Coordinates of C-alpha atoms and ligand atoms in Angstrom, one line a residue:
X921 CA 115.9 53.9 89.9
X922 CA 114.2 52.0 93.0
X923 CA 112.7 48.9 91.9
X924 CA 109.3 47.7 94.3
X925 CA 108.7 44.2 94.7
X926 CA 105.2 43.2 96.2
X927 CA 105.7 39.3 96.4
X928 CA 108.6 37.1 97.3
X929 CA 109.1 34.9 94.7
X930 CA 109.6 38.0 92.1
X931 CA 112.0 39.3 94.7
X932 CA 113.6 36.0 95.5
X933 CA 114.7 36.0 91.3
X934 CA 116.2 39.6 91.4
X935 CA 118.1 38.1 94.8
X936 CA 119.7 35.4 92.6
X937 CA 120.3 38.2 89.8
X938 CA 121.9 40.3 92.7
X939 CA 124.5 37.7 94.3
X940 CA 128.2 38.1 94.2
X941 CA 127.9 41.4 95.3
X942 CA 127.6 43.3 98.8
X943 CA 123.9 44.2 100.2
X944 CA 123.0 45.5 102.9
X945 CA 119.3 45.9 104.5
X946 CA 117.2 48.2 106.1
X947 CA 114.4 46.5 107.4
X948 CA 111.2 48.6 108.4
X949 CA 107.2 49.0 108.9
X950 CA 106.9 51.8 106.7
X951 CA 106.3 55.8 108.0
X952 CA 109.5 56.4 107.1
X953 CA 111.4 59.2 109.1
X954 CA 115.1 60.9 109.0
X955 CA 116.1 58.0 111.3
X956 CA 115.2 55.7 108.8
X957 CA 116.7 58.0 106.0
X958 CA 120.2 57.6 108.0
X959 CA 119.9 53.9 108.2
X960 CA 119.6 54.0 104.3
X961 CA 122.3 56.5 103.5
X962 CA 124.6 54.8 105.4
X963 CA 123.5 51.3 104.0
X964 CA 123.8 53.1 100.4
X965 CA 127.2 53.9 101.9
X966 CA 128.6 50.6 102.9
X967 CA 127.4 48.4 100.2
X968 CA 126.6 48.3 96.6
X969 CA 123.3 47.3 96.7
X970 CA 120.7 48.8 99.4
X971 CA 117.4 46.7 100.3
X972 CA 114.6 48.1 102.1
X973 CA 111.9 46.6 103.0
X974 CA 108.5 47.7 104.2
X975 CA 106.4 45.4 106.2
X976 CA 104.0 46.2 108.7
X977 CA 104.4 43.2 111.1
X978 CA 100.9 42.0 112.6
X979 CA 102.7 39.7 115.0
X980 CA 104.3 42.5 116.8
X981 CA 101.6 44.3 117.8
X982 CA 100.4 42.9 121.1
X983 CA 96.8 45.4 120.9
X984 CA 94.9 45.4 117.8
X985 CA 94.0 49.5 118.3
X986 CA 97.8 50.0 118.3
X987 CA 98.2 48.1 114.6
X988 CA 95.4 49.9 113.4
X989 CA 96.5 53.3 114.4
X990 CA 100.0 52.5 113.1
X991 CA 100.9 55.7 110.4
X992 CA 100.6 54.5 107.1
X993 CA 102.1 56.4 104.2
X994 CA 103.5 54.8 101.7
X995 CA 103.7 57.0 98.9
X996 CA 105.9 59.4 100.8
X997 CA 108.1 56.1 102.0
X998 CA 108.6 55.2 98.4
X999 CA 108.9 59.0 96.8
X1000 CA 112.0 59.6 100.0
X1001 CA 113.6 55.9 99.1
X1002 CA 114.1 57.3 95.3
X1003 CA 115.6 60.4 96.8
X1004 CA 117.8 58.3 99.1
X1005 CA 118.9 55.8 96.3
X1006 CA 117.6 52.2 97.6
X1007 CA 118.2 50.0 95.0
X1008 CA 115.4 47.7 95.7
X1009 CA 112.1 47.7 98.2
X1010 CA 110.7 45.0 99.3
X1011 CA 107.0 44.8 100.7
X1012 CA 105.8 41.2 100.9
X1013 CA 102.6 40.6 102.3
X1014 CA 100.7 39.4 105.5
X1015 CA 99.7 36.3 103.8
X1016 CA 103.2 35.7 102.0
X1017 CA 105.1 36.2 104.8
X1018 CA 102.7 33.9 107.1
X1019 CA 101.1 31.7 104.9
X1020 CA 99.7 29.4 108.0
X1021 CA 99.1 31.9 110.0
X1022 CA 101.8 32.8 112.7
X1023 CA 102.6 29.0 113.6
X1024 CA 105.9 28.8 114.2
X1025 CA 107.9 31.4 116.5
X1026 CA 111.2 32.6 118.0
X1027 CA 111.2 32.6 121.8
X1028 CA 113.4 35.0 123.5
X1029 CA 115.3 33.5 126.5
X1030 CA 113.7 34.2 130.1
X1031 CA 116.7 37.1 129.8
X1032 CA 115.0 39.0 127.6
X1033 CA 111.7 39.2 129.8
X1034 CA 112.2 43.0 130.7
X1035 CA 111.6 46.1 129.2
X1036 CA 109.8 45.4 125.9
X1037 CA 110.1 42.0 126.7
X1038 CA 107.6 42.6 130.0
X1039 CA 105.5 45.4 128.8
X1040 CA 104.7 44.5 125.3
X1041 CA 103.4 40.8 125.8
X1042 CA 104.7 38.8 122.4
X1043 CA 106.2 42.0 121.1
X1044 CA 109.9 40.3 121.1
X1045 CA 108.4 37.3 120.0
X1046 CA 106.9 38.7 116.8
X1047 CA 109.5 41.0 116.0
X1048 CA 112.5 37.9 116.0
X1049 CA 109.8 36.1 113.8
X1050 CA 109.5 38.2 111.0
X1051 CA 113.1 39.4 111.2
X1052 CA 114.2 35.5 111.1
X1053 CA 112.1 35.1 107.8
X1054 CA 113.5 38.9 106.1
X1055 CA 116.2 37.8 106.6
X1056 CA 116.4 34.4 104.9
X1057 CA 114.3 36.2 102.0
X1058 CA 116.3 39.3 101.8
X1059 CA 119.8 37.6 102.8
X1060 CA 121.7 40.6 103.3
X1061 CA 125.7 40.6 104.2
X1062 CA 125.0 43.6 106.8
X1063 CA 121.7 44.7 108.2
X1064 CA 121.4 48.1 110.0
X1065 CA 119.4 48.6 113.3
X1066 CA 118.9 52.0 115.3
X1067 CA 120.1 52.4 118.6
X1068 CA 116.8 54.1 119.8
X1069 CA 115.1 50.0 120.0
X1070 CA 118.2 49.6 121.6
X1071 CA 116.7 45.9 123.3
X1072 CA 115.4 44.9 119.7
X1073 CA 119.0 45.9 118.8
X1074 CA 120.5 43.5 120.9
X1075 CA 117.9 41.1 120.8
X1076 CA 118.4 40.1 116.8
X1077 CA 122.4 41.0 117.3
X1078 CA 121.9 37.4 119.5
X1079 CA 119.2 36.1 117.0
X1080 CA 121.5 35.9 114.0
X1081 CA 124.0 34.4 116.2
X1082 CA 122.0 31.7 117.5
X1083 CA 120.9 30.8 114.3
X1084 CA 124.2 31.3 112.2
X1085 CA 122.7 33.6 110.2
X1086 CA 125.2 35.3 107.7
X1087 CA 124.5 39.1 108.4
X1088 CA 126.1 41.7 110.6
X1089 CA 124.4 43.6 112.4
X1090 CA 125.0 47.6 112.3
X1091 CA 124.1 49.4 115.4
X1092 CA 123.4 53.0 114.3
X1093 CA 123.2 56.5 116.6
X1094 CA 119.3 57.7 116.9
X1095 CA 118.3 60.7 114.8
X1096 CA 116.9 63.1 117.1
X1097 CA 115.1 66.4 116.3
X1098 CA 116.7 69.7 117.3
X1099 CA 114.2 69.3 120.8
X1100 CA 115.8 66.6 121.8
X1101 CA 113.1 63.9 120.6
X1102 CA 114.2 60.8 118.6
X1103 CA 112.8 60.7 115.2
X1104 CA 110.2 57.9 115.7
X1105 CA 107.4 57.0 113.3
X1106 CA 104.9 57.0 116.0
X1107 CA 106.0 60.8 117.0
X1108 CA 103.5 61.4 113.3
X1109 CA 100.2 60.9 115.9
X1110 CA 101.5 63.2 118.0
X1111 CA 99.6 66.6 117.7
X1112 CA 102.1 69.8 117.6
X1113 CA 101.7 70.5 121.5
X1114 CA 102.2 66.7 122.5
X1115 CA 105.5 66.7 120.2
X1116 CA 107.3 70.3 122.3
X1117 CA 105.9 68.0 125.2
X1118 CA 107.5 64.9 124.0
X1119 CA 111.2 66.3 124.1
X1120 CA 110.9 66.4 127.9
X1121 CA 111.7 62.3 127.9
X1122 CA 115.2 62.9 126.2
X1123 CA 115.7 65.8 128.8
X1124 CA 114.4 63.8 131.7
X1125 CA 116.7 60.8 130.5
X1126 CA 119.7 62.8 129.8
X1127 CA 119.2 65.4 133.5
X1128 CA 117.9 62.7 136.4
X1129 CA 120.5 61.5 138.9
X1130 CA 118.8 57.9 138.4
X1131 CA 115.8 56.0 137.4
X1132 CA 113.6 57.2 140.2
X1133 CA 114.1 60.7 139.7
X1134 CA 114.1 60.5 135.9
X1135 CA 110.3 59.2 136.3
X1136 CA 109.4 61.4 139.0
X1137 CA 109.8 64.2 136.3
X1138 CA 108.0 62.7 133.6
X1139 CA 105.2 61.7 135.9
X1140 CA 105.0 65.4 137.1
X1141 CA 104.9 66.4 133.3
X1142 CA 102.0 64.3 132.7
X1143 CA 103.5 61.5 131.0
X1144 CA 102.5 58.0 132.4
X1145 CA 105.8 55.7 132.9
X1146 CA 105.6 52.5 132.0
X1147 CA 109.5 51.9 133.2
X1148 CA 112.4 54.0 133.4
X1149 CA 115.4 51.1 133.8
X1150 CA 119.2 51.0 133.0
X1151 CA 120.7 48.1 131.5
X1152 CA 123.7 47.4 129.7
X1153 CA 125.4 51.1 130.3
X1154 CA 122.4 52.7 129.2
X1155 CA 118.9 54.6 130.7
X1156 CA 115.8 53.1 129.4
X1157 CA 112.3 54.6 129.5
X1158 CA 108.6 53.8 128.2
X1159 CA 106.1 56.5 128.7
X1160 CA 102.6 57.2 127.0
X1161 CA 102.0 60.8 126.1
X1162 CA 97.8 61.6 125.1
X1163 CA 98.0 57.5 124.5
X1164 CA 100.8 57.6 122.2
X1165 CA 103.5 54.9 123.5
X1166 CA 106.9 56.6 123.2
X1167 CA 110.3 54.8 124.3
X1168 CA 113.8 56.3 124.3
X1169 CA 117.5 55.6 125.6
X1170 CA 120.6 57.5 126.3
X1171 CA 124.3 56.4 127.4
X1172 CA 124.7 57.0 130.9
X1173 CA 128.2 57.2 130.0
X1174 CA 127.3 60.4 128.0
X1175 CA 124.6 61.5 130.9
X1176 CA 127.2 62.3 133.0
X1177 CA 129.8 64.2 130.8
X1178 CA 126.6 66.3 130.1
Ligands
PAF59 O1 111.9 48.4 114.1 C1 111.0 48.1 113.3 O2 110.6 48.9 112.5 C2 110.5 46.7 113.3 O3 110.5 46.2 114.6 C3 111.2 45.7 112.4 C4 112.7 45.5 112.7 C5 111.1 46.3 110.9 C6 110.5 44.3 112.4 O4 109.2 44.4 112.0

């Protein structure tokens, strides 16, 4: 059975309960997807105890419409976290988790100012915040991470060493639907049409000779580009489709045995 916890301190007494043996963590804002699910099975997989929690982090959301218009369904999240076996969910909330307001922060390194880092102003900064405080409340021995926020990915992998925080992180494959399109909780305010339509950013990503030509496809699709970059081995692109912010990354490695 998958026991909820809605405030810390309950949680932080089942943590005591819980030590001695292996946990790991999924952490996550809820609108729960088979990406998630994959996290969790192979968290379920890898340790005897699997945390998840569900937190819908103000501080990362750099436009107010965007928070707002974040999916919300929780009783599906926690109905498909029975199914998958979590042991325990945790879903603190605004006010526990920043009980003065957001007044101290983690600042990424002028590195990090690209990608994410440029086009969603205090995005990086919000989302080190609250995953610096999950994980000192959830203090998990491995936390697992999907490749698709491939920079958040390797932004926390350098968090939690920088802070000598106890937890490996897992880097884990992106779900993707038969289409092409990774599983993403924002692909929910997509209407049917927009979602064929989406795929076309995996197929750009995966077909273009390079950057320029990869957004010169999308554009001519009708998405708007916000950047098509490669770093670190890897294509990179952020595109809005009928206003719905979509990013994606493939191996370039893997683009050219294609
Ligand atoms: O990837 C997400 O869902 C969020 O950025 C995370 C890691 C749960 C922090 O709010």
């Amino acid at each position: 059975m998958t026991r909820v916890w809605n405030n810390v301190a309950d949680w932080l007494d089942r943590r005591n309960a819980l030590a001695g043996r292996s946990m790991g963590y999924v952490p996550t804002m809820g609108a729960l997807h088979r990406g998630h699910a994959s996290l969790v099975e192979r968290c379920r997989g890898e340790n005897e105890i699997a945390v998840v929690s569900i937190f819908v982090n103000p501080s990362q959301f750099n436009d107010p419409k965007d928070l707002e218009r974040y999916p919300r369904t929780l009783h599906d999240d926690l109905a498909l976290l029975e199914r998958l076996g979590a042991d325990e969910v945790v879903m603190p909330s605004a006010s526990e988790l920043y009980p003065h307001g957001y007044r101290f922060r983690v600042e990424p390194d002028s590195k990090a100012q690209f990608m994410e880092g440029a086009y969603r102003p205090g995005f990086l900064q919000g989302m080190m915040t609250v995953v610096l405080k999950l994980l000192n409340i959830v203090r998990p021995d491995r936390a697992y991470f999907g490749e698709k926020d491939y920079q958040q990915l390797k932004v926390v992998t350098d968090l939690v060493q920088e802070f000598f925080i106890p937890t490996r992180i897992i880097a884990c494959p992106t779900v993707r639907e038969e289409s092409g399109l990774a599983e993403s909780s924002r692909n929910m305010l997509l209407a049917a049409e927009a979602k064929e339509k989406a795929a076309c950013l995996f197929w750009a990503l995966t077909t273009a000779a390079g950057p320029v030509e990869a957004r010169a496809v999308l554009e001519a699709k009708g998405f708007v580009v916000e950047y098509v970059e490669e770093h670190w081995g890897r294509r990179f692109a952020a595109v809005f489709l009928e206003g719905v912010r979509l990013i994606d990354n493939v191996s370039i490695l893997e683009v050219k045995r294609l």
